[in-house]
mmCIF file of C-alpha atoms in Angstrom:
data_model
loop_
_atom_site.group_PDB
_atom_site.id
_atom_site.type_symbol
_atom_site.label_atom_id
_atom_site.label_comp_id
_atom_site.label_asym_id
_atom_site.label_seq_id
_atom_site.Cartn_x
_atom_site.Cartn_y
_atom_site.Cartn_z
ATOM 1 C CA UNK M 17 0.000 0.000 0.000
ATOM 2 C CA UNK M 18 1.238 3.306 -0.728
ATOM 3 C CA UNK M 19 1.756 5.954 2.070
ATOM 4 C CA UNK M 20 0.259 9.450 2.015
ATOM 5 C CA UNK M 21 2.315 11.754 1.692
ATOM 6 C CA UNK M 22 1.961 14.736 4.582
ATOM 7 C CA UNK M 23 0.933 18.007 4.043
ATOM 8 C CA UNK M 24 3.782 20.595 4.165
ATOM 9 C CA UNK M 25 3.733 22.795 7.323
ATOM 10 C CA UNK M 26 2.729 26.397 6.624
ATOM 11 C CA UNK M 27 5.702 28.588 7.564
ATOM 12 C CA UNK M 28 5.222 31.996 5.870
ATOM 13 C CA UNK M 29 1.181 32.400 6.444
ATOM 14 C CA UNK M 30 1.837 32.533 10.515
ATOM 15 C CA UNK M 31 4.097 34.665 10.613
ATOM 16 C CA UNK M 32 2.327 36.759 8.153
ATOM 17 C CA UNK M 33 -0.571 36.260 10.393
ATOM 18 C CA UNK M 34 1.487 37.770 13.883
ATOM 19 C CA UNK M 35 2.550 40.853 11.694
ATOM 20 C CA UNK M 36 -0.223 41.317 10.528
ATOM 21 C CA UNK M 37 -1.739 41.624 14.202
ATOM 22 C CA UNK M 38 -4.901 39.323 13.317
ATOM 23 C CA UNK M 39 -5.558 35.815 15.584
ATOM 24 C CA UNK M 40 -5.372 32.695 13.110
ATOM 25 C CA UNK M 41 -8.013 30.589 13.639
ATOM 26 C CA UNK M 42 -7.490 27.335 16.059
ATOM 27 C CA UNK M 43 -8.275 24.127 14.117
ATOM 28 C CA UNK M 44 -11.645 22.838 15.932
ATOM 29 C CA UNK M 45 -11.262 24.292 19.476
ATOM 30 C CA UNK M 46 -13.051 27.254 21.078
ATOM 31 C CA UNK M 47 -10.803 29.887 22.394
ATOM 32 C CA UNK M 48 -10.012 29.022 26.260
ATOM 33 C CA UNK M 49 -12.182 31.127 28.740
ATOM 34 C CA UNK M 50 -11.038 32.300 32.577
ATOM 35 C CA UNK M 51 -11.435 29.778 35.236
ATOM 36 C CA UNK M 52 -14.323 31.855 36.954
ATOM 37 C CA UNK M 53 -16.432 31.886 33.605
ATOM 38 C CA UNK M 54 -15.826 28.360 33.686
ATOM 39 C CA UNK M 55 -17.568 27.698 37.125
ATOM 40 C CA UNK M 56 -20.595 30.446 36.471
ATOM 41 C CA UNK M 57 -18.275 33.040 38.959
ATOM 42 C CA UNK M 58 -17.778 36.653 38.701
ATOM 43 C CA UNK M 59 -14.098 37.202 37.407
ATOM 44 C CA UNK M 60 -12.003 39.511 39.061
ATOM 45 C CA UNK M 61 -9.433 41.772 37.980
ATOM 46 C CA UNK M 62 -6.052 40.954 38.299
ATOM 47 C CA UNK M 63 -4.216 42.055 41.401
ATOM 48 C CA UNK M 64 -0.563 43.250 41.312
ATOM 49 C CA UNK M 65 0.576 40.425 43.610
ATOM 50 C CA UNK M 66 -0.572 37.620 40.906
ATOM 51 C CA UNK M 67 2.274 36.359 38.745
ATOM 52 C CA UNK M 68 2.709 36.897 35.661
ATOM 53 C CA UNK M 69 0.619 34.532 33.451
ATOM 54 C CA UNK M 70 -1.885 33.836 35.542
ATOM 55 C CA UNK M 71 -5.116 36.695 35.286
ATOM 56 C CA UNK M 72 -8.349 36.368 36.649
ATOM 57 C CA UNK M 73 -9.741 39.332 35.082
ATOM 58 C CA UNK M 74 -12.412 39.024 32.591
ATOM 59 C CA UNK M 75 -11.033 38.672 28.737
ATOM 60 C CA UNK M 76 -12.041 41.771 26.747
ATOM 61 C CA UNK M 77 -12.836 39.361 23.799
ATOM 62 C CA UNK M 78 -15.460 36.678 23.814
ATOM 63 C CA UNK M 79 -15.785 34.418 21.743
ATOM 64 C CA UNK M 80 -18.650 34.597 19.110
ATOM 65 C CA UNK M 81 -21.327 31.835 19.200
ATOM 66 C CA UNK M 82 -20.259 30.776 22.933
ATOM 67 C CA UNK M 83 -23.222 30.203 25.300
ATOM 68 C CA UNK M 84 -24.578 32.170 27.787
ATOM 69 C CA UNK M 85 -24.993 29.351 30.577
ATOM 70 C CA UNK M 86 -21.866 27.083 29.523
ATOM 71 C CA UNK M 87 -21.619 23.813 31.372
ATOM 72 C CA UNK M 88 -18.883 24.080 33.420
ATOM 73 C CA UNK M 89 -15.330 22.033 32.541
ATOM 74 C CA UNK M 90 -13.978 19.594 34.081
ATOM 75 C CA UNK M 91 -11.361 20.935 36.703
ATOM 76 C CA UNK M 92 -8.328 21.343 35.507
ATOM 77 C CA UNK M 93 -5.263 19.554 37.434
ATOM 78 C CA UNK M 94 -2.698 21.590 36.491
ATOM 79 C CA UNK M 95 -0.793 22.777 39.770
ATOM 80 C CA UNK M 96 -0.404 26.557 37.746
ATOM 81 C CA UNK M 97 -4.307 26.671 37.841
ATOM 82 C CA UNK M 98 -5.466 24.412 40.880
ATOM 83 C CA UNK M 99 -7.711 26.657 42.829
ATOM 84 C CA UNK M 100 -6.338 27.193 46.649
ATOM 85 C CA UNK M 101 -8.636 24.805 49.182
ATOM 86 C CA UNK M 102 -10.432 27.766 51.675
ATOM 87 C CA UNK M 103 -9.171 28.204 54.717
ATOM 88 C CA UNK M 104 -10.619 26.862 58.197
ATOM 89 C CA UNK M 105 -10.660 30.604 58.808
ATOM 90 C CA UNK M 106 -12.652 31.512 56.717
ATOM 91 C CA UNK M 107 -15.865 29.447 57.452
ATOM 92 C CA UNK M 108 -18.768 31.634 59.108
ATOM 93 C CA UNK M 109 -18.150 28.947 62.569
ATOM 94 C CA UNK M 110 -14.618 29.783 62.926
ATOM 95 C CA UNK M 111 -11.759 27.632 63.037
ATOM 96 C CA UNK M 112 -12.817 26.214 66.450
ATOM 97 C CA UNK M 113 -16.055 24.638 65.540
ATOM 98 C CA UNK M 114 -14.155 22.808 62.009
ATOM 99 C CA UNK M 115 -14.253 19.009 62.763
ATOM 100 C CA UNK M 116 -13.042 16.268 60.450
ATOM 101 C CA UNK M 117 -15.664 14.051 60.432
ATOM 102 C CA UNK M 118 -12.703 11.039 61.466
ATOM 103 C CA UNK M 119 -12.267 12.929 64.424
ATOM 104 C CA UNK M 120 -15.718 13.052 64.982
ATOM 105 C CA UNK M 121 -16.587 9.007 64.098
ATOM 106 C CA UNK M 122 -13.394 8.470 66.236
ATOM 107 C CA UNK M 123 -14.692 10.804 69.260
ATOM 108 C CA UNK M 124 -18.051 9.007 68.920
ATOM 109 C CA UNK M 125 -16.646 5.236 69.407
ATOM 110 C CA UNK M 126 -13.385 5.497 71.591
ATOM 111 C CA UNK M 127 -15.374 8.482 74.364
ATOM 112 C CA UNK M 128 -13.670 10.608 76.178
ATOM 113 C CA UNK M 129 -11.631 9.887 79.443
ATOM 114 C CA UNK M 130 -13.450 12.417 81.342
ATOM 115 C CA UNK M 131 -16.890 10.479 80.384
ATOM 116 C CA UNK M 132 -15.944 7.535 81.350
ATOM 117 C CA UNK M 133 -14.533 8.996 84.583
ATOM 118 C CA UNK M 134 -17.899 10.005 85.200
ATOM 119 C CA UNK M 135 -19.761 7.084 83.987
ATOM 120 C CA UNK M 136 -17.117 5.226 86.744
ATOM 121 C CA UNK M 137 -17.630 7.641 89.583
ATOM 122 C CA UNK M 138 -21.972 7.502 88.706
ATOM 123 C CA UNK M 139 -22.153 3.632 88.772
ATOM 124 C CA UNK M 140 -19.506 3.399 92.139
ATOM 125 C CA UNK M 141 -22.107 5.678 93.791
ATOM 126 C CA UNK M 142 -25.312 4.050 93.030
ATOM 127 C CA UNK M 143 -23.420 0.662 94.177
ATOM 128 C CA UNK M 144 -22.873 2.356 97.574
ATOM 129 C CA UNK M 145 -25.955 3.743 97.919
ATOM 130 C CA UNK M 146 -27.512 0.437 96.905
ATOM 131 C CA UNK M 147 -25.492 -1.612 99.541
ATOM 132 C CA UNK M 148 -26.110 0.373 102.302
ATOM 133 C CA UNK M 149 -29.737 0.482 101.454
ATOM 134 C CA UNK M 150 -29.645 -3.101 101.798
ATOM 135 C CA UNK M 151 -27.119 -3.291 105.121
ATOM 136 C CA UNK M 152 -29.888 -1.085 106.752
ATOM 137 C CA UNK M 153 -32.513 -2.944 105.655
ATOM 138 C CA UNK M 154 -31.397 -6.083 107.161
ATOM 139 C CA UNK M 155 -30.401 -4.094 110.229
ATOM 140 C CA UNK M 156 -33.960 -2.903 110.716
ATOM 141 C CA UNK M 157 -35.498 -6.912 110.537
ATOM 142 C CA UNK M 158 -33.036 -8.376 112.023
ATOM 143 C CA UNK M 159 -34.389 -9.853 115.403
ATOM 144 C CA UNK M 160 -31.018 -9.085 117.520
ATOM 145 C CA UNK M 161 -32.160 -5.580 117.091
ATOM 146 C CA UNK M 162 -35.982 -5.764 118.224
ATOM 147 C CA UNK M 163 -36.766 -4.250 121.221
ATOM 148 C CA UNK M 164 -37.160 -6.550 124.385
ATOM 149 C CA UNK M 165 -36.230 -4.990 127.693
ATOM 150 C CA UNK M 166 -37.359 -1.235 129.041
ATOM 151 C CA UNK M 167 -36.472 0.034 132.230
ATOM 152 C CA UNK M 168 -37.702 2.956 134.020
ATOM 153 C CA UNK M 169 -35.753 4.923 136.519
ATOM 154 C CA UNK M 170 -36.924 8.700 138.697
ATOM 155 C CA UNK M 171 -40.254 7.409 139.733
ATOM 156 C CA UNK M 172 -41.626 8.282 142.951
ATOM 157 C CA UNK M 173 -45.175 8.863 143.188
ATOM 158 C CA UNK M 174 -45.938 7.885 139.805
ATOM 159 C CA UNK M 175 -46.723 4.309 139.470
ATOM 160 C CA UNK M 176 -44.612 2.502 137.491
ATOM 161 C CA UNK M 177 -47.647 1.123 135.331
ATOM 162 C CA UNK M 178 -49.079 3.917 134.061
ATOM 163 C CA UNK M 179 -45.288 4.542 132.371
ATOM 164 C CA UNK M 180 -45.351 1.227 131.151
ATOM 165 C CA UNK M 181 -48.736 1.236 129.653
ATOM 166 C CA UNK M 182 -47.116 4.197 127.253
ATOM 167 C CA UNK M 183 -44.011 1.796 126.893
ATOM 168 C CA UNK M 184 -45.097 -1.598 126.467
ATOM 169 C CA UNK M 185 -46.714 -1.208 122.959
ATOM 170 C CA UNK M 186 -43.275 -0.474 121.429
ATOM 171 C CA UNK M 187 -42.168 -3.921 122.001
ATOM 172 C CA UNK M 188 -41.193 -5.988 119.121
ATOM 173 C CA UNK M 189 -40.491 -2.799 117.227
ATOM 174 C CA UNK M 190 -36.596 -2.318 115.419
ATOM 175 C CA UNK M 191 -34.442 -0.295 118.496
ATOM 176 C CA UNK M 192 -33.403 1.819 114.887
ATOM 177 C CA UNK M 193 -36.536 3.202 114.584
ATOM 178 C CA UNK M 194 -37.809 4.234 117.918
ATOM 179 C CA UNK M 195 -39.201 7.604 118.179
ATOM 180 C CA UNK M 196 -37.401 8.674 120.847
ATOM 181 C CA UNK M 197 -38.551 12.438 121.168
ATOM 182 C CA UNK M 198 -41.952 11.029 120.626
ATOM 183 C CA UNK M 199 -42.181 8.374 123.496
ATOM 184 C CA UNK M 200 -40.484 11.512 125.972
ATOM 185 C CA UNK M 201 -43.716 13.939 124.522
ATOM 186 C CA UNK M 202 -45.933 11.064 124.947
ATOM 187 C CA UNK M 203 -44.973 9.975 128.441
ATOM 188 C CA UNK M 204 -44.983 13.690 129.700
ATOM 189 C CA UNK M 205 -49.041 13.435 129.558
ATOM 190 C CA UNK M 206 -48.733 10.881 132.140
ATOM 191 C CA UNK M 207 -50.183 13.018 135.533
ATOM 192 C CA UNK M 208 -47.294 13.408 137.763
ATOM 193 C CA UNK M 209 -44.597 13.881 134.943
ATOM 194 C CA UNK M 210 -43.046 17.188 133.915
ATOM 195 C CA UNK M 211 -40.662 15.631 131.500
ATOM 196 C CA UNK M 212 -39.114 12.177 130.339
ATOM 197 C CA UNK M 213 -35.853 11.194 128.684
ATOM 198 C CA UNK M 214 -35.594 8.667 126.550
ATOM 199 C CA UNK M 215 -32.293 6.582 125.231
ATOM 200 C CA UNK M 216 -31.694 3.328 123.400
ATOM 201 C CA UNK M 217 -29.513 0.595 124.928
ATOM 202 C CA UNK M 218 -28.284 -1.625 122.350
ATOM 203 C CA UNK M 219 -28.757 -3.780 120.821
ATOM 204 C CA UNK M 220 -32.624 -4.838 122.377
ATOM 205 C CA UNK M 221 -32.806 -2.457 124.924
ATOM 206 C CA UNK M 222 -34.524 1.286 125.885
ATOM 207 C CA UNK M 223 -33.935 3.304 128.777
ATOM 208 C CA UNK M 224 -36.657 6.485 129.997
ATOM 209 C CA UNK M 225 -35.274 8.946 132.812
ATOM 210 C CA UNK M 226 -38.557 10.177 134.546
ATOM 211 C CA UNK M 227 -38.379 13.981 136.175
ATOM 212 C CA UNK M 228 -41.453 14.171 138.214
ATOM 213 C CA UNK M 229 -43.951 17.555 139.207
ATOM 214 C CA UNK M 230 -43.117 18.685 142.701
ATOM 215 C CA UNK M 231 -46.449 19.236 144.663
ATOM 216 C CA UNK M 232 -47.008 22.420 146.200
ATOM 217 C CA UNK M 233 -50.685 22.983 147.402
ATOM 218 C CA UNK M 234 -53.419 21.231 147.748
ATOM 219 C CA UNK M 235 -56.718 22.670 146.380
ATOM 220 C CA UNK M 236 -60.002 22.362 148.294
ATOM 221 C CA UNK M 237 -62.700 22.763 145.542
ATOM 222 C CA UNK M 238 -66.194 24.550 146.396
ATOM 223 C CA UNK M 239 -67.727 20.889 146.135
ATOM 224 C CA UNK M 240 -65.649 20.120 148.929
ATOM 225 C CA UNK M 241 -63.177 17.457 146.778
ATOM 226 C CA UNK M 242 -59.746 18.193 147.749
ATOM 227 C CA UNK M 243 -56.773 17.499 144.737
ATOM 228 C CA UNK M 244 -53.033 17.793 145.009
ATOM 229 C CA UNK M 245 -51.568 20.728 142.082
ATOM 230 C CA UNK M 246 -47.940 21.524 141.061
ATOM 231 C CA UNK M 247 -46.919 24.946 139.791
ATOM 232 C CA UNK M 248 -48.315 24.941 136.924
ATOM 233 C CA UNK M 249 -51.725 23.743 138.582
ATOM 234 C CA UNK M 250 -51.704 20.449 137.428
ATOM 235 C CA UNK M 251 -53.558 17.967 139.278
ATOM 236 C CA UNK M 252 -51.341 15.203 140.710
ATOM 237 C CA UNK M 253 -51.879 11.533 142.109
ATOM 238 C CA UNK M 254 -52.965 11.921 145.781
ATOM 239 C CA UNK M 255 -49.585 9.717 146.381
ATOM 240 C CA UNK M 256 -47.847 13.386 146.028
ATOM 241 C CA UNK M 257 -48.898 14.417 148.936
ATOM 242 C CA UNK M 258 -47.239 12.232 151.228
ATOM 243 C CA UNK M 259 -44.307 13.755 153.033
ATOM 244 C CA UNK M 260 -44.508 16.846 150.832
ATOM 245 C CA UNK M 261 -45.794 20.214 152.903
ATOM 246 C CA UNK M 262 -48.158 21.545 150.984
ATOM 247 C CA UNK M 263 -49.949 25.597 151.059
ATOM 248 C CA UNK M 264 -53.351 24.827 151.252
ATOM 249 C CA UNK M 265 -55.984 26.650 148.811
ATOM 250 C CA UNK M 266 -59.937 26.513 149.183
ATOM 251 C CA UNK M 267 -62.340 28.442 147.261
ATOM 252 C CA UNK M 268 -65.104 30.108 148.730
ATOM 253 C CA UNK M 269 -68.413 28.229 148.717
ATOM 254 C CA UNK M 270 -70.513 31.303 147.619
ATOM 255 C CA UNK M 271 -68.214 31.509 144.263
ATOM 256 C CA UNK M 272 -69.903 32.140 141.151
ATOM 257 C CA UNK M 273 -66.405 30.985 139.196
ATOM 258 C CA UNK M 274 -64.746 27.837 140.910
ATOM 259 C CA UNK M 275 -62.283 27.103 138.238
ATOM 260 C CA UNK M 276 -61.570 30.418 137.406
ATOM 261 C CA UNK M 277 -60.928 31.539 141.195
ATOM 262 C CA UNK M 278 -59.056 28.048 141.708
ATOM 263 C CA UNK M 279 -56.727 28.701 138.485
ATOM 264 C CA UNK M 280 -56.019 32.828 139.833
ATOM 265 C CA UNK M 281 -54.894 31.170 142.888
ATOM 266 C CA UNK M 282 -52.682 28.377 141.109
ATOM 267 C CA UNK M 283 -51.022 31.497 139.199
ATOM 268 C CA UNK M 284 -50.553 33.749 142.017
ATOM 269 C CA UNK M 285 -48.933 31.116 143.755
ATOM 270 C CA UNK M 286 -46.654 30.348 141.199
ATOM 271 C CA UNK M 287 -46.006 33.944 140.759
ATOM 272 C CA UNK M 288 -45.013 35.001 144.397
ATOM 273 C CA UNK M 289 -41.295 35.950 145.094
ATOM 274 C CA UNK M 290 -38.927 33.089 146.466
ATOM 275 C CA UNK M 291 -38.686 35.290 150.399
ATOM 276 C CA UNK M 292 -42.898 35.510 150.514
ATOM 277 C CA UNK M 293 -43.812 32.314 149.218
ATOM 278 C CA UNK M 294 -42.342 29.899 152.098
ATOM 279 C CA UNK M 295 -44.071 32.345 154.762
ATOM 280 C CA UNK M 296 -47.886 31.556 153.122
ATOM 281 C CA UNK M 297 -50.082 29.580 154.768
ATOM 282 C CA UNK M 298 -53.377 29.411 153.209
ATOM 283 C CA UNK M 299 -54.970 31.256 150.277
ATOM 284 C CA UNK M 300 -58.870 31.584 149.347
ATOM 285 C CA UNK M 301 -60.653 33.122 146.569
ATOM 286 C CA UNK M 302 -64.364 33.557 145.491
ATOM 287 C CA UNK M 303 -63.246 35.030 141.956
ATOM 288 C CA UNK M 304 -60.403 35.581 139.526
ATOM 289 C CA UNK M 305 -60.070 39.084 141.243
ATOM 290 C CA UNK M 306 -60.655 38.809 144.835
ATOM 291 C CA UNK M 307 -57.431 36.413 146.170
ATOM 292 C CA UNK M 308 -56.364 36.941 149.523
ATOM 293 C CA UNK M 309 -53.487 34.818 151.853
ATOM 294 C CA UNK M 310 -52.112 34.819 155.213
ATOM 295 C CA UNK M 311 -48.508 35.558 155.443
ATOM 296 C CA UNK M 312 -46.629 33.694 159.111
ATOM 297 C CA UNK M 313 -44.071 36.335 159.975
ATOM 298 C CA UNK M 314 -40.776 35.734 161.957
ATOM 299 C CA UNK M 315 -42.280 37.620 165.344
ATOM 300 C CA UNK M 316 -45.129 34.978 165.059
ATOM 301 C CA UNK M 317 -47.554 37.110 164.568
ATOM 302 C CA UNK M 318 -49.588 36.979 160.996
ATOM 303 C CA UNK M 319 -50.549 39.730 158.379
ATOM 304 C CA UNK M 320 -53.362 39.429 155.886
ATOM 305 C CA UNK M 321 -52.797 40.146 152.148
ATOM 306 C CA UNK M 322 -55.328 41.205 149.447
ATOM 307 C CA UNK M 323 -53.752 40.480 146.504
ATOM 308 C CA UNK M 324 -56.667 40.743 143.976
ATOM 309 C CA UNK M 325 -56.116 39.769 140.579
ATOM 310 C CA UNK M 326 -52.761 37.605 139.402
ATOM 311 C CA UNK M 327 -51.733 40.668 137.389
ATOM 312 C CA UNK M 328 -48.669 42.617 138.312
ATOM 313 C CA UNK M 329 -47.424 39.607 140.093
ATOM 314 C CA UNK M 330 -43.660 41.762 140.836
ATOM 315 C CA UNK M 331 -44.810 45.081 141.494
ATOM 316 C CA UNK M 332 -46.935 43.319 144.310
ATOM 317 C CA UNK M 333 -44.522 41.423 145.588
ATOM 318 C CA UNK M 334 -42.128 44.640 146.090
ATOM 319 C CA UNK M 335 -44.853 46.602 147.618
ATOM 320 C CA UNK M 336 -45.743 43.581 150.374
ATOM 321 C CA UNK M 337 -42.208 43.762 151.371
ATOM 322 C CA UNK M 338 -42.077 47.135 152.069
ATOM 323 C CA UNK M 339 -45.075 46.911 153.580
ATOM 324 C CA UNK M 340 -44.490 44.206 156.185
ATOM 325 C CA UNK M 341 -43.069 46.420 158.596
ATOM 326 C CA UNK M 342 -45.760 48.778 159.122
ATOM 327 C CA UNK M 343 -48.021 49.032 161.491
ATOM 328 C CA UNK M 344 -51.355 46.807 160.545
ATOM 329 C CA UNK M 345 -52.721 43.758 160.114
ATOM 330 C CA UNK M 346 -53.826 43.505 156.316
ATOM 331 C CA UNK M 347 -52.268 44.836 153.586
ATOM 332 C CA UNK M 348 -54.212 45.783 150.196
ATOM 333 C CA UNK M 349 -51.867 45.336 147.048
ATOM 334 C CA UNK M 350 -54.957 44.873 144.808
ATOM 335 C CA UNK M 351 -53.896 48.144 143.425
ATOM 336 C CA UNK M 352 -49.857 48.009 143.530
ATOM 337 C CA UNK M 353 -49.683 51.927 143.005
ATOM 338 C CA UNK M 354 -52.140 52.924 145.438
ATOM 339 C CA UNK M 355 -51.367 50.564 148.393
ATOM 340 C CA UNK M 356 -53.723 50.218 151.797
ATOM 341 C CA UNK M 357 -52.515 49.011 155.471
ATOM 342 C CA UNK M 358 -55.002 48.793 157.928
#
């Protein structure tokens, strides 16, 4: 077969063509637009720093019958014309909040020591708080700790059975859960107890300090019924009396207000200072108002005392002592600022 001879290169026509200033046509290729056309981008104009070459201004010549939405190319490899990769600096998040997603899968399957610190410190606590849950538990059924034995100690006139009928219902119960406050309020209801202490003695065992009411008069009601009263007024057990010297107080047959003359006297014998109180030795009252006592003085000899009302309990007691001296019989503090001897 006979080869084909090659077409001899054209020498003189392009160089004719550069003198002559015009652009010889490119054999079946569209003249090369900027990178930004390429992509659908605004081109910029070339700054001075950019080197010599490389533009990214827009061409002042496009080419004729290009079109106006032109698929972009294929990205060109070149390292001259491989656009930079934007910086982590330049996302809207800031650097700080760019993650690799490895870093990410990798955070999200190996944790983080401080989370499983936590997880550690979490599940150690509820294993505590589990066990002792359990240790007390057992320590509240277990029958070495049920309550078996009370004793009772400061009881004088107070029988010992009306204590233990407060008491005895507690047996059986866990010596870890006995209301100890409780039983002490409880037991100081009991007539002839101010207050009661209570303890536990391990590991079956419970303990209650008794502080009895100390008896100081006995009250002779208009009925003619006599009771035994502390301080406070409080009736006692008729045991009280025994061995204890007592003021007596009586209300007046012709009152119109028993309790309320028997409770003024309660109070203003409860209220009298510590040097007159020892020297009284009776007290009656018809009324709230109208209480009057007998005071034994040192000479032997006895002075009468209206003391009215159980208001201005000091000022009373202030003016009686002054007023012992004087000449007289009865003294009349029912009004302490206007005193009467006669």
């Amino acid at each position: 077969m006979a080869r084909r001879p090659s077409p001899p290169r054209p020498t003189g026509s392009r160089r004719s063509s550069q003198q002559s200033g015009r652009v010889p046509p490119q054999s079946g290729r569209a003249p090369q637009r900027p990178l930004e056309a390429q992509r659908g981008q605004e081109p910029r104009e070339a700054a001075p720093s950019d080197p010599p070459g490389r533009s990214y201004g827009r061409s002042p010549v496009t080419a004729v019958g290009a079109p106006r939405n032109p698929r972009p190319a294929p990205r060109d490899t070149r390292p001259e014309l491989r656009e930079p990769r934007p910086d982590a600096s330049d996302s809207p998040d800031g650097p700080d909040n760019v993650v690799p997603a490895a870093h990410r899968f990798r955070a999200l399957v190996a944790g983080r020591p401080w989370r499983r610190r936590r997880r550690a410190i979490i599940a150690g606590a509820v294993v505590v708080t589990l066990a002792l849950i359990g240790v007390l538990s057992a320590a509240i059924w277990l029958p070495a700790l049920r309550l078996q034995q009370i004793s009772v100690s400061g009881l004088g006139y107070v029988e010992e059975q009306a204590v233990r009928s407060h008491l005895d219902p507690r047996l059986g119960d866990s010596v870890l859960l006995l209301p100890t406050d409780a039983i002490g309020e409880d037991l100081a209801t009991v007539p002839g107890i101010e207050s009661a202490q209570v303890e536990r003695r391990w590991p079956d065992g419970m303990h209650v300090t008794v502080v009895e009411s100390e008896p100081v008069a006995h009250l002779t009601r208009a009925d003619g019924t006599v009771a035994v009263i502390d301080a406070a007024g409080e009736e006692l057990p008729a045991a009280a009396a025994e061995g204890a010297t007592l003021i007596p107080l009586r209300v007046g047959t012709t009152s119109q207000d028993p309790d309320g003359a028997a409770e003024a006297m309660t109070e203003v014998l409860a209220e009298l200072p510590d040097p007159i109180r020892p020297a009284v030795q009776d007290m009656t009252a018809t009324s709230p108002s109208d209480v009057t006592f007998t005071l034994a003085l040192e000479d032997g000899s006895t002075k009468s005392v209206v003391w009215g009302d159980a208001r201005d309990a000091e000022l009373k007691g202030d003016v009686v002592q002054a007023l012992i001296p004087q000449p007289g019989s009865v003294i009349d503090v029912s009004s302490p600022v206007a005193p009467v001897t006669r």
